[in-house]
């Protein structure tokens, strides 16, 4: 089976949309369309016809173009069953553990509440692709607008079970700022130090730092590393409960 063809579309100040196609069918989707015009421009450039919208959560910078694109293309809108009342135009409602068939591709659905309640992520195992919205960022995680630290840690822990080669297609270019915070809580991490240098080089050229890989995140993202002795030492929480360590890390990032 062929892998997804994925095109990253930068919009607004720091959002990323992902236009994806199953090469073995006519299935074409946009992930979290904030605005319609750049999506339509890319579709026209590629000669593709939109068949689906895949939403991770209800925030307007992820669903703002749902209805406009649906009216123009007749596409099917896919989102969270638990968040269905807040997903404009939703047609297919998914929940944790579901398998969503996209052409010949299959995505496993993870319910990953924390940033919002009912947030979901799409893992296309055959394409090593994770579309995680605002749950996991490169070197960061989403603010807890609706969920608790325990919910968010439970959600992020689901991603820790996935292969290191999985590419993390998150929805924002926050990486440089996230790296500066990460270094403040785990300054001894040599892999993180090197990654920060690489990030600065990319941003100096105006290039994206996304996607990263889950392997990189496991080694350098403090929100996936509450078990790190160095992180625990910095926080003064040696041997503490992992949820408490995660909560303290998130609280420090909120005021960083």
mmCIF file of C-alpha atoms in Angstrom:
data_model
loop_
_atom_site.group_PDB
_atom_site.id
_atom_site.type_symbol
_atom_site.label_atom_id
_atom_site.label_comp_id
_atom_site.label_asym_id
_atom_site.label_seq_id
_atom_site.Cartn_x
_atom_site.Cartn_y
_atom_site.Cartn_z
ATOM 1 C CA UNK A 1 0.000 0.000 0.000
ATOM 2 C CA UNK A 2 1.253 3.467 -0.884
ATOM 3 C CA UNK A 3 1.858 6.079 1.813
ATOM 4 C CA UNK A 4 -0.138 9.252 2.139
ATOM 5 C CA UNK A 5 0.964 12.218 0.073
ATOM 6 C CA UNK A 6 1.124 15.094 2.552
ATOM 7 C CA UNK A 7 1.370 18.822 1.826
ATOM 8 C CA UNK A 8 1.883 21.308 4.661
ATOM 9 C CA UNK A 9 0.066 24.638 4.300
ATOM 10 C CA UNK A 10 1.109 27.496 6.627
ATOM 11 C CA UNK A 11 -1.724 29.919 7.451
ATOM 12 C CA UNK A 12 -2.519 32.744 9.882
ATOM 13 C CA UNK A 13 0.388 33.551 12.186
ATOM 14 C CA UNK A 14 1.646 30.085 13.034
ATOM 15 C CA UNK A 15 -0.934 27.442 12.041
ATOM 16 C CA UNK A 16 -0.213 24.437 9.853
ATOM 17 C CA UNK A 17 -2.892 22.730 7.795
ATOM 18 C CA UNK A 18 -2.217 19.378 6.134
ATOM 19 C CA UNK A 19 -3.626 18.428 2.768
ATOM 20 C CA UNK A 20 -3.400 14.664 2.408
ATOM 21 C CA UNK A 21 -4.164 12.250 -0.409
ATOM 22 C CA UNK A 22 -4.389 8.496 -0.610
ATOM 23 C CA UNK A 23 -2.446 7.740 -3.821
ATOM 24 C CA UNK A 24 -4.456 4.562 -4.359
ATOM 25 C CA UNK A 25 -7.878 6.227 -4.402
ATOM 26 C CA UNK A 26 -9.538 9.603 -4.906
ATOM 27 C CA UNK A 27 -9.605 10.383 -1.175
ATOM 28 C CA UNK A 28 -8.285 13.860 -0.361
ATOM 29 C CA UNK A 29 -8.577 15.521 3.055
ATOM 30 C CA UNK A 30 -7.596 18.731 4.746
ATOM 31 C CA UNK A 31 -6.705 18.428 8.422
ATOM 32 C CA UNK A 32 -8.005 21.263 10.642
ATOM 33 C CA UNK A 33 -8.824 23.931 8.032
ATOM 34 C CA UNK A 34 -8.612 27.332 9.673
ATOM 35 C CA UNK A 35 -9.226 29.255 6.444
ATOM 36 C CA UNK A 36 -10.486 28.160 3.037
ATOM 37 C CA UNK A 37 -8.602 30.186 0.433
ATOM 38 C CA UNK A 38 -5.124 28.629 0.868
ATOM 39 C CA UNK A 39 -6.696 25.168 0.847
ATOM 40 C CA UNK A 40 -8.544 25.838 -2.397
ATOM 41 C CA UNK A 41 -5.420 27.329 -3.961
ATOM 42 C CA UNK A 42 -3.417 24.198 -3.136
ATOM 43 C CA UNK A 43 -6.189 21.927 -4.407
ATOM 44 C CA UNK A 44 -6.265 23.851 -7.687
ATOM 45 C CA UNK A 45 -2.467 23.711 -7.979
ATOM 46 C CA UNK A 46 -2.428 19.945 -7.498
ATOM 47 C CA UNK A 47 -5.596 19.236 -9.463
ATOM 48 C CA UNK A 48 -7.182 17.486 -6.492
ATOM 49 C CA UNK A 49 -10.821 17.408 -5.343
ATOM 50 C CA UNK A 50 -11.504 17.623 -1.629
ATOM 51 C CA UNK A 51 -13.466 14.667 -0.254
ATOM 52 C CA UNK A 52 -12.952 15.009 3.535
ATOM 53 C CA UNK A 53 -12.185 17.393 6.370
ATOM 54 C CA UNK A 54 -10.503 15.808 9.385
ATOM 55 C CA UNK A 55 -10.947 17.863 12.564
ATOM 56 C CA UNK A 56 -9.012 17.221 15.749
ATOM 57 C CA UNK A 57 -10.971 19.671 17.926
ATOM 58 C CA UNK A 58 -13.451 22.517 17.759
ATOM 59 C CA UNK A 59 -11.274 25.632 18.096
ATOM 60 C CA UNK A 60 -11.964 28.149 15.330
ATOM 61 C CA UNK A 61 -8.395 28.080 14.023
ATOM 62 C CA UNK A 62 -9.016 24.393 13.265
ATOM 63 C CA UNK A 63 -12.618 24.453 12.018
ATOM 64 C CA UNK A 64 -13.096 27.976 10.665
ATOM 65 C CA UNK A 65 -13.324 26.872 7.033
ATOM 66 C CA UNK A 66 -15.425 23.743 7.579
ATOM 67 C CA UNK A 67 -18.716 25.036 6.268
ATOM 68 C CA UNK A 68 -17.263 27.073 3.399
ATOM 69 C CA UNK A 69 -15.275 24.127 2.103
ATOM 70 C CA UNK A 70 -18.206 21.759 2.554
ATOM 71 C CA UNK A 71 -20.486 24.095 0.592
ATOM 72 C CA UNK A 72 -17.950 24.389 -2.230
ATOM 73 C CA UNK A 73 -16.928 20.732 -2.473
ATOM 74 C CA UNK A 74 -19.580 18.589 -0.784
ATOM 75 C CA UNK A 75 -16.829 17.043 1.346
ATOM 76 C CA UNK A 76 -17.484 14.853 4.386
ATOM 77 C CA UNK A 77 -16.551 16.356 7.760
ATOM 78 C CA UNK A 78 -15.033 13.985 10.302
ATOM 79 C CA UNK A 79 -14.513 14.707 13.990
ATOM 80 C CA UNK A 80 -14.966 13.678 17.582
ATOM 81 C CA UNK A 81 -18.213 12.154 18.788
ATOM 82 C CA UNK A 82 -17.617 13.693 22.207
ATOM 83 C CA UNK A 83 -17.148 17.118 20.609
ATOM 84 C CA UNK A 84 -19.761 16.789 17.847
ATOM 85 C CA UNK A 85 -21.882 19.714 19.055
ATOM 86 C CA UNK A 86 -18.919 22.042 18.513
ATOM 87 C CA UNK A 87 -17.635 20.739 15.139
ATOM 88 C CA UNK A 88 -19.368 22.710 12.350
ATOM 89 C CA UNK A 89 -20.992 20.469 9.733
ATOM 90 C CA UNK A 90 -19.806 17.174 11.232
ATOM 91 C CA UNK A 91 -20.938 14.052 9.346
ATOM 92 C CA UNK A 92 -18.843 11.209 10.800
ATOM 93 C CA UNK A 93 -18.351 10.984 14.567
ATOM 94 C CA UNK A 94 -15.356 9.071 15.929
ATOM 95 C CA UNK A 95 -14.194 7.974 19.361
ATOM 96 C CA UNK A 96 -11.185 6.369 20.989
ATOM 97 C CA UNK A 97 -10.135 3.110 19.367
ATOM 98 C CA UNK A 98 -12.140 3.594 16.177
ATOM 99 C CA UNK A 99 -10.540 2.840 12.816
ATOM 100 C CA UNK A 100 -11.332 5.471 10.202
ATOM 101 C CA UNK A 101 -11.013 4.299 6.607
ATOM 102 C CA UNK A 102 -9.725 7.007 4.276
ATOM 103 C CA UNK A 103 -9.618 5.533 0.801
ATOM 104 C CA UNK A 104 -7.310 2.541 1.173
ATOM 105 C CA UNK A 105 -5.676 4.077 4.257
ATOM 106 C CA UNK A 106 -6.669 3.411 7.843
ATOM 107 C CA UNK A 107 -6.319 5.767 10.791
ATOM 108 C CA UNK A 108 -6.572 4.703 14.398
ATOM 109 C CA UNK A 109 -8.353 7.293 16.501
ATOM 110 C CA UNK A 110 -7.031 8.380 19.884
ATOM 111 C CA UNK A 111 -9.187 10.386 22.262
ATOM 112 C CA UNK A 112 -6.698 12.851 23.739
ATOM 113 C CA UNK A 113 -8.559 15.283 25.976
ATOM 114 C CA UNK A 114 -6.639 17.934 27.847
ATOM 115 C CA UNK A 115 -6.258 20.947 25.587
ATOM 116 C CA UNK A 116 -9.987 20.563 24.958
ATOM 117 C CA UNK A 117 -12.443 17.890 26.011
ATOM 118 C CA UNK A 118 -13.128 15.453 23.189
ATOM 119 C CA UNK A 119 -9.941 16.275 21.278
ATOM 120 C CA UNK A 120 -8.899 13.403 18.971
ATOM 121 C CA UNK A 121 -5.796 12.448 16.988
ATOM 122 C CA UNK A 122 -5.471 10.422 13.788
ATOM 123 C CA UNK A 123 -2.646 7.864 13.497
ATOM 124 C CA UNK A 124 -2.061 6.524 10.004
ATOM 125 C CA UNK A 125 0.210 3.629 10.919
ATOM 126 C CA UNK A 126 0.937 2.680 7.299
ATOM 127 C CA UNK A 127 2.196 6.192 6.583
ATOM 128 C CA UNK A 128 3.978 6.751 9.927
ATOM 129 C CA UNK A 129 1.853 9.881 10.336
ATOM 130 C CA UNK A 130 0.220 11.277 13.483
ATOM 131 C CA UNK A 131 -2.105 14.267 13.128
ATOM 132 C CA UNK A 132 -2.406 15.393 16.711
ATOM 133 C CA UNK A 133 -3.826 18.917 16.528
ATOM 134 C CA UNK A 134 -2.932 20.870 19.663
ATOM 135 C CA UNK A 135 -2.318 17.943 22.006
ATOM 136 C CA UNK A 136 1.352 17.375 21.222
ATOM 137 C CA UNK A 137 3.654 20.000 19.728
ATOM 138 C CA UNK A 138 7.282 19.822 18.737
ATOM 139 C CA UNK A 139 8.901 20.175 22.183
ATOM 140 C CA UNK A 140 5.595 21.115 23.768
ATOM 141 C CA UNK A 141 1.953 20.308 24.437
ATOM 142 C CA UNK A 142 -1.260 22.273 24.330
ATOM 143 C CA UNK A 143 -2.465 24.500 27.114
ATOM 144 C CA UNK A 144 -5.039 22.892 29.357
ATOM 145 C CA UNK A 145 -8.049 25.015 28.451
ATOM 146 C CA UNK A 146 -10.630 22.377 29.364
ATOM 147 C CA UNK A 147 -8.930 19.283 30.755
ATOM 148 C CA UNK A 148 -6.850 18.433 33.796
ATOM 149 C CA UNK A 149 -3.154 17.576 34.050
ATOM 150 C CA UNK A 150 -4.123 13.952 34.701
ATOM 151 C CA UNK A 151 -6.216 13.858 31.521
ATOM 152 C CA UNK A 152 -3.464 15.419 29.430
ATOM 153 C CA UNK A 153 -0.775 13.105 30.766
ATOM 154 C CA UNK A 154 -3.025 10.128 30.069
ATOM 155 C CA UNK A 155 -3.527 11.429 26.531
ATOM 156 C CA UNK A 156 0.159 12.045 25.869
ATOM 157 C CA UNK A 157 1.008 8.622 27.268
ATOM 158 C CA UNK A 158 -0.938 7.070 24.409
ATOM 159 C CA UNK A 159 1.539 8.589 21.960
ATOM 160 C CA UNK A 160 4.472 7.100 23.884
ATOM 161 C CA UNK A 161 3.320 3.653 22.732
ATOM 162 C CA UNK A 162 3.730 4.539 19.042
ATOM 163 C CA UNK A 163 6.887 3.837 16.996
ATOM 164 C CA UNK A 164 9.740 6.331 17.175
ATOM 165 C CA UNK A 165 9.656 6.750 13.376
ATOM 166 C CA UNK A 166 6.133 8.221 13.557
ATOM 167 C CA UNK A 167 6.078 11.767 12.208
ATOM 168 C CA UNK A 168 4.294 14.291 14.403
ATOM 169 C CA UNK A 169 2.189 16.617 12.249
ATOM 170 C CA UNK A 170 1.173 19.141 14.889
ATOM 171 C CA UNK A 171 -0.847 22.250 14.135
ATOM 172 C CA UNK A 172 1.434 25.133 15.134
ATOM 173 C CA UNK A 173 4.971 26.453 14.678
ATOM 174 C CA UNK A 174 5.784 26.958 18.352
ATOM 175 C CA UNK A 175 9.025 25.010 18.387
ATOM 176 C CA UNK A 176 11.639 27.693 19.035
ATOM 177 C CA UNK A 177 9.786 29.090 22.047
ATOM 178 C CA UNK A 178 9.077 25.556 23.274
ATOM 179 C CA UNK A 179 12.776 24.708 22.993
ATOM 180 C CA UNK A 180 13.774 27.665 25.137
ATOM 181 C CA UNK A 181 11.404 26.493 27.846
ATOM 182 C CA UNK A 182 12.530 22.880 27.539
ATOM 183 C CA UNK A 183 16.124 23.934 28.125
ATOM 184 C CA UNK A 184 15.069 25.795 31.247
ATOM 185 C CA UNK A 185 13.769 22.602 32.866
ATOM 186 C CA UNK A 186 16.188 20.043 31.412
ATOM 187 C CA UNK A 187 19.402 21.959 30.619
ATOM 188 C CA UNK A 188 21.566 18.858 30.964
ATOM 189 C CA UNK A 189 19.896 17.111 27.997
ATOM 190 C CA UNK A 190 22.528 16.925 25.248
ATOM 191 C CA UNK A 191 20.008 15.801 22.625
ATOM 192 C CA UNK A 192 17.859 18.820 23.469
ATOM 193 C CA UNK A 193 20.838 21.167 23.233
ATOM 194 C CA UNK A 194 21.639 19.882 19.749
ATOM 195 C CA UNK A 195 18.022 20.034 18.679
ATOM 196 C CA UNK A 196 17.828 23.672 19.748
ATOM 197 C CA UNK A 197 20.774 24.512 17.501
ATOM 198 C CA UNK A 198 19.092 22.705 14.612
ATOM 199 C CA UNK A 199 15.838 24.580 15.239
ATOM 200 C CA UNK A 200 17.579 27.956 15.225
ATOM 201 C CA UNK A 201 19.234 27.093 11.927
ATOM 202 C CA UNK A 202 15.918 26.095 10.352
ATOM 203 C CA UNK A 203 14.092 29.184 11.564
ATOM 204 C CA UNK A 204 16.915 31.453 10.398
ATOM 205 C CA UNK A 205 16.215 30.127 6.897
ATOM 206 C CA UNK A 206 12.467 30.534 7.313
ATOM 207 C CA UNK A 207 11.952 26.783 7.226
ATOM 208 C CA UNK A 208 9.433 24.815 9.321
ATOM 209 C CA UNK A 209 10.500 22.706 12.285
ATOM 210 C CA UNK A 210 7.423 20.498 11.863
ATOM 211 C CA UNK A 211 6.989 17.576 11.460
ATOM 212 C CA UNK A 212 9.286 16.091 14.037
ATOM 213 C CA UNK A 213 9.415 12.415 14.949
ATOM 214 C CA UNK A 214 8.100 10.759 18.077
ATOM 215 C CA UNK A 215 11.621 9.511 18.723
ATOM 216 C CA UNK A 216 12.840 13.102 18.887
ATOM 217 C CA UNK A 217 9.952 14.067 21.148
ATOM 218 C CA UNK A 218 10.535 11.169 23.518
ATOM 219 C CA UNK A 219 14.171 12.216 23.873
ATOM 220 C CA UNK A 220 13.716 15.979 24.175
ATOM 221 C CA UNK A 221 10.132 17.071 24.915
ATOM 222 C CA UNK A 222 9.775 17.717 28.677
ATOM 223 C CA UNK A 223 6.037 16.999 28.559
ATOM 224 C CA UNK A 224 6.784 13.417 27.550
ATOM 225 C CA UNK A 225 9.618 13.094 30.087
ATOM 226 C CA UNK A 226 8.277 13.442 33.658
ATOM 227 C CA UNK A 227 10.308 10.322 34.474
ATOM 228 C CA UNK A 228 13.571 12.127 33.586
ATOM 229 C CA UNK A 229 15.832 12.367 36.683
ATOM 230 C CA UNK A 230 17.308 15.628 35.363
ATOM 231 C CA UNK A 231 13.870 17.179 34.905
ATOM 232 C CA UNK A 232 12.791 16.003 38.352
ATOM 233 C CA UNK A 233 15.956 17.506 39.851
ATOM 234 C CA UNK A 234 15.349 20.874 38.209
ATOM 235 C CA UNK A 235 11.788 20.913 39.509
ATOM 236 C CA UNK A 236 12.821 19.698 42.953
ATOM 237 C CA UNK A 237 10.453 16.749 42.587
ATOM 238 C CA UNK A 238 12.703 13.704 42.667
ATOM 239 C CA UNK A 239 10.615 10.515 42.797
ATOM 240 C CA UNK A 240 7.283 12.379 42.728
ATOM 241 C CA UNK A 241 4.169 11.123 40.964
ATOM 242 C CA UNK A 242 4.464 11.534 37.204
ATOM 243 C CA UNK A 243 1.164 13.399 36.954
ATOM 244 C CA UNK A 244 2.340 15.892 39.569
ATOM 245 C CA UNK A 245 5.618 16.377 37.687
ATOM 246 C CA UNK A 246 3.752 16.896 34.432
ATOM 247 C CA UNK A 247 1.404 19.383 36.125
ATOM 248 C CA UNK A 248 4.310 21.396 37.506
ATOM 249 C CA UNK A 249 6.044 21.409 34.126
ATOM 250 C CA UNK A 250 2.870 22.646 32.422
ATOM 251 C CA UNK A 251 2.354 25.325 35.090
ATOM 252 C CA UNK A 252 5.895 26.595 34.583
ATOM 253 C CA UNK A 253 5.396 26.752 30.838
ATOM 254 C CA UNK A 254 2.201 28.747 31.318
ATOM 255 C CA UNK A 255 4.155 31.490 33.063
ATOM 256 C CA UNK A 256 7.450 31.163 31.167
#
